[in-house]
C-alpha positions as a printed NumPy array, in Angstrom:
array([[ 193.206,  -17.821, -112.208],
       [ 192.139,  -18.378, -115.808],
       [ 189.261,  -20.363, -117.237],
       [ 191.656,  -23.222, -117.991],
       [ 192.257,  -23.651, -114.249],
       [ 188.547,  -24.29 , -113.587],
       [ 188.657,  -28.038, -114.017],
       [ 186.175,  -29.574, -111.578],
       [ 182.405,  -29.634, -111.326],
       [ 179.825,  -31.958, -109.782],
       [ 179.819,  -34.716, -112.379],
       [ 180.131,  -38.456, -111.614],
       [ 183.307,  -38.778, -113.676],
       [ 184.993,  -35.85 , -111.923],
       [ 183.96 ,  -37.049, -108.469],
       [ 185.02 ,  -40.617, -109.261],
       [ 188.444,  -39.416, -110.396],
       [ 188.938,  -37.42 , -107.192],
       [ 187.785,  -40.406, -105.129],
       [ 190.318,  -42.712, -106.806],
       [ 193.084,  -40.197, -106.158],
       [ 192.178,  -40.049, -102.472],
       [ 192.195,  -43.855, -102.304],
       [ 195.657,  -43.977, -103.858],
       [ 197.171,  -41.163, -101.806],
       [ 195.746,  -42.42 ,  -98.508],
       [ 195.904,  -46.145,  -99.207],
       [ 196.873,  -46.841,  -95.579],
       [ 193.542,  -45.47 ,  -94.311],
       [ 190.05 ,  -46.952,  -94.376],
       [ 187.346,  -46.618,  -96.997],
       [ 185.403,  -44.517,  -94.498],
       [ 188.217,  -41.953,  -94.467],
       [ 188.244,  -41.743,  -98.264],
       [ 184.49 ,  -41.147,  -98.389],
       [ 184.417,  -38.589,  -95.573],
       [ 187.393,  -36.762,  -97.069],
       [ 185.712,  -36.741, -100.48 ],
       [ 182.473,  -35.278,  -99.111],
       [ 184.342,  -32.599,  -97.163],
       [ 186.289,  -31.659, -100.289],
       [ 183.084,  -31.332, -102.301],
       [ 181.272,  -29.045,  -99.874],
       [ 183.697,  -26.895,  -97.904],
       [ 184.153,  -24.155, -100.517],
       [ 180.426,  -23.63 , -101.231],
       [ 179.717,  -23.44 ,  -97.491],
       [ 182.477,  -20.943,  -96.743],
       [ 181.543,  -18.88 ,  -99.805],
       [ 177.889,  -18.739,  -98.729],
       [ 178.659,  -17.545,  -95.215],
       [ 181.27 ,  -14.994,  -96.271],
       [ 179.169,  -13.649,  -99.155],
       [ 176.13 ,  -13.29 ,  -96.953],
       [ 177.563,  -11.593,  -93.888],
       [ 180.477,   -9.712,  -95.433],
       [ 178.794,   -8.321,  -98.538],
       [ 175.072,   -9.236,  -98.539],
       [ 175.417,  -11.021, -101.86 ],
       [ 174.454,  -14.471, -103.112],
       [ 175.692,  -16.603, -105.999],
       [ 174.459,  -19.479, -108.115],
       [ 176.196,  -22.303, -106.253],
       [ 174.34 ,  -24.904, -108.309],
       [ 176.542,  -23.922, -111.256],
       [ 179.716,  -23.685, -109.172],
       [ 182.976,  -24.749, -110.789],
       [ 186.085,  -25.463, -108.742],
       [ 189.817,  -25.95 , -109.152],
       [ 191.271,  -29.388, -108.501],
       [ 194.96 ,  -29.863, -107.779],
       [ 195.739,  -33.558, -107.267],
       [ 193.629,  -34.595, -104.248],
       [ 192.509,  -31.105, -103.225],
       [ 189.77 ,  -28.706, -104.29 ],
       [ 190.831,  -25.096, -103.734],
       [ 189.702,  -22.154, -105.845],
       [ 186.373,  -21.595, -107.544],
       [ 184.347,  -19.704, -110.124],
       [ 180.845,  -18.397, -109.452],
       [ 178.171,  -16.83 , -111.627],
       [ 175.002,  -14.769, -111.217],
       [ 176.14 ,  -12.636, -108.281],
       [ 173.156,  -10.843, -106.741],
       [ 173.377,   -7.964, -104.25 ],
       [ 170.623,   -7.854, -101.62 ],
       [ 169.267,   -4.778,  -99.848],
       [ 168.875,   -6.492,  -96.495],
       [ 170.827,   -9.101,  -94.597],
       [ 167.765,  -11.319,  -94.191],
       [ 167.211,  -11.403,  -97.943],
       [ 170.866,  -12.36 ,  -98.373],
       [ 170.507,  -15.096,  -95.748],
       [ 167.422,  -16.558,  -97.419],
       [ 169.01 ,  -16.497, -100.875],
       [ 172.265,  -18.074,  -99.708],
       [ 170.514,  -20.832,  -97.776],
       [ 168.375,  -21.653, -100.814],
       [ 171.399,  -21.702, -103.124],
       [ 173.464,  -23.757, -100.68 ],
       [ 170.668,  -26.304, -100.219],
       [ 170.463,  -26.87 , -103.984],
       [ 174.239,  -27.192, -104.217],
       [ 174.473,  -29.683, -101.348],
       [ 171.614,  -31.793, -102.711],
       [ 173.229,  -31.878, -106.141],
       [ 176.646,  -32.774, -104.728],
       [ 175.256,  -35.532, -102.497],
       [ 173.064,  -37.078, -105.193],
       [ 175.968,  -37.079, -107.642],
       [ 178.386,  -38.512, -105.091],
       [ 175.947,  -41.388, -104.441],
       [ 176.723,  -42.599, -107.954],
       [ 180.362,  -43.052, -106.911],
       [ 180.335,  -44.205, -103.275],
       [ 178.018,  -44.485, -100.283],
       [ 177.777,  -42.032,  -97.404],
       [ 174.688,  -42.07 ,  -95.216],
       [ 172.534,  -38.966,  -95.482],
       [ 172.636,  -38.491,  -91.712],
       [ 176.424,  -38.52 ,  -91.668],
       [ 176.581,  -36.133,  -94.61 ],
       [ 174.34 ,  -33.677,  -92.76 ],
       [ 176.499,  -33.727,  -89.625],
       [ 179.607,  -33.062,  -91.699],
       [ 177.864,  -30.13 ,  -93.392],
       [ 176.868,  -28.702,  -90.009],
       [ 180.411,  -29.01 ,  -88.648],
       [ 181.91 ,  -27.215,  -91.641],
       [ 179.135,  -24.617,  -91.505],
       [ 179.914,  -23.888,  -87.856],
       [ 183.614,  -23.488,  -88.585],
       [ 182.772,  -21.191,  -91.493],
       [ 180.699,  -18.97 ,  -89.219],
       [ 183.532,  -18.731,  -86.699],
       [ 186.207,  -18.041,  -89.299],
       [ 184.66 ,  -15.924,  -92.05 ],
       [ 181.278,  -14.487,  -90.998],
       [ 182.804,  -11.556,  -89.146],
       [ 180.181,  -11.895,  -86.399],
       [ 181.896,  -11.003,  -83.124],
       [ 179.037,  -11.353,  -80.634],
       [ 178.666,  -14.929,  -79.398],
       [ 174.89 ,  -14.716,  -78.991],
       [ 174.444,  -13.406,  -82.545],
       [ 176.782,  -16.08 ,  -83.89 ],
       [ 174.931,  -18.806,  -81.991],
       [ 171.566,  -17.617,  -83.309],
       [ 172.823,  -17.399,  -86.901],
       [ 174.308,  -20.895,  -86.792],
       [ 171.05 ,  -22.276,  -85.427],
       [ 169.013,  -20.456,  -88.092],
       [ 171.022,  -21.9  ,  -90.973],
       [ 171.034,  -25.462,  -89.67 ],
       [ 167.299,  -25.467,  -89.032],
       [ 166.634,  -23.901,  -92.441],
       [ 168.774,  -26.512,  -94.188],
       [ 167.914,  -29.615,  -92.171],
       [ 165.129,  -28.767,  -89.671],
       [ 167.531,  -29.672,  -86.872],
       [ 170.718,  -28.418,  -85.265],
       [ 173.606,  -30.882,  -85.006],
       [ 176.607,  -28.646,  -84.318],
       [ 176.874,  -26.091,  -81.523],
       [ 179.317,  -23.547,  -80.169],
       [ 181.076,  -24.358,  -76.907],
       [ 179.505,  -21.944,  -74.429],
       [ 181.989,  -22.939,  -71.726],
       [ 184.895,  -21.642,  -73.783],
       [ 186.056,  -18.019,  -73.642],
       [ 186.764,  -18.158,  -77.362],
       [ 184.486,  -19.173,  -80.217],
       [ 185.032,  -22.925,  -80.417],
       [ 182.87 ,  -25.472,  -82.179],
       [ 181.493,  -28.629,  -80.586],
       [ 181.736,  -30.942,  -83.564],
       [ 178.978,  -33.441,  -84.3  ],
       [ 181.21 ,  -35.958,  -86.055],
       [ 184.835,  -36.977,  -86.558],
       [ 186.633,  -36.059,  -89.787],
       [ 188.808,  -39.189,  -89.309],
       [ 192.019,  -37.158,  -89.4  ],
       [ 193.15 ,  -39.425,  -86.545],
       [ 193.734,  -42.12 ,  -89.164],
       [ 196.456,  -39.889,  -90.621],
       [ 197.915,  -38.699,  -87.316],
       [ 196.714,  -41.021,  -84.517],
       [ 198.656,  -39.108,  -81.868],
       [ 197.501,  -35.688,  -83.015],
       [ 193.68 ,  -35.608,  -83.106],
       [ 191.807,  -32.391,  -83.806],
       [ 191.461,  -30.319,  -80.635],
       [ 187.666,  -30.391,  -80.647],
       [ 187.237,  -33.879,  -82.123],
       [ 184.351,  -35.739,  -80.447],
       [ 186.433,  -38.925,  -80.433],
       [ 189.21 ,  -37.045,  -78.655],
       [ 186.699,  -35.961,  -76.011],
       [ 185.609,  -39.573,  -75.515],
       [ 189.247,  -40.607,  -75.228],
       [ 189.935,  -37.963,  -72.553],
       [ 186.843,  -39.026,  -70.602],
       [ 187.883,  -42.684,  -70.756],
       [ 191.378,  -41.877,  -69.523],
       [ 189.974,  -39.735,  -66.715],
       [ 187.833,  -42.616,  -65.508]])
């Protein structure tokens, strides 16, 4: 990936262009879907990078200056700067949380210039993606350690935990706090752990 491929950063014009593309590609869905999809696109790579960098290598990066690769309606691929190696895991955790908080604040404040997403909803989406990142890329195998780490990050970022792991499951599954609205794309194929899918199953059972 060359420098010419790095074509997206958190600027109102770039975010507005991505938002318009999502509206055009998914014109059959609601405005809420476009906004939720946009926010998820903006934040998923920084979150996954933070978790993987921290627990796999004890490093942190300057996410505030993150640049990403946009291909049509998708952000995938990134460039980071100022990589710092930490001597302890806790130092890496603290540095990554601080960097991620700045990145999320910057992304949200810039996105507000393009469209409206409530802060509370944005936080729940962050927590859901964070939980999935821990399950998929942290490398933490012990459920109790994973649960504690997820709680630590959410409280450090937002002073509250919104997303939890499903303790009743034998595998590491996430109890999502909010719906990604994928059901607008495939109404008959909701995400397995979608909270709306759980409500639907409960309604049918009654």
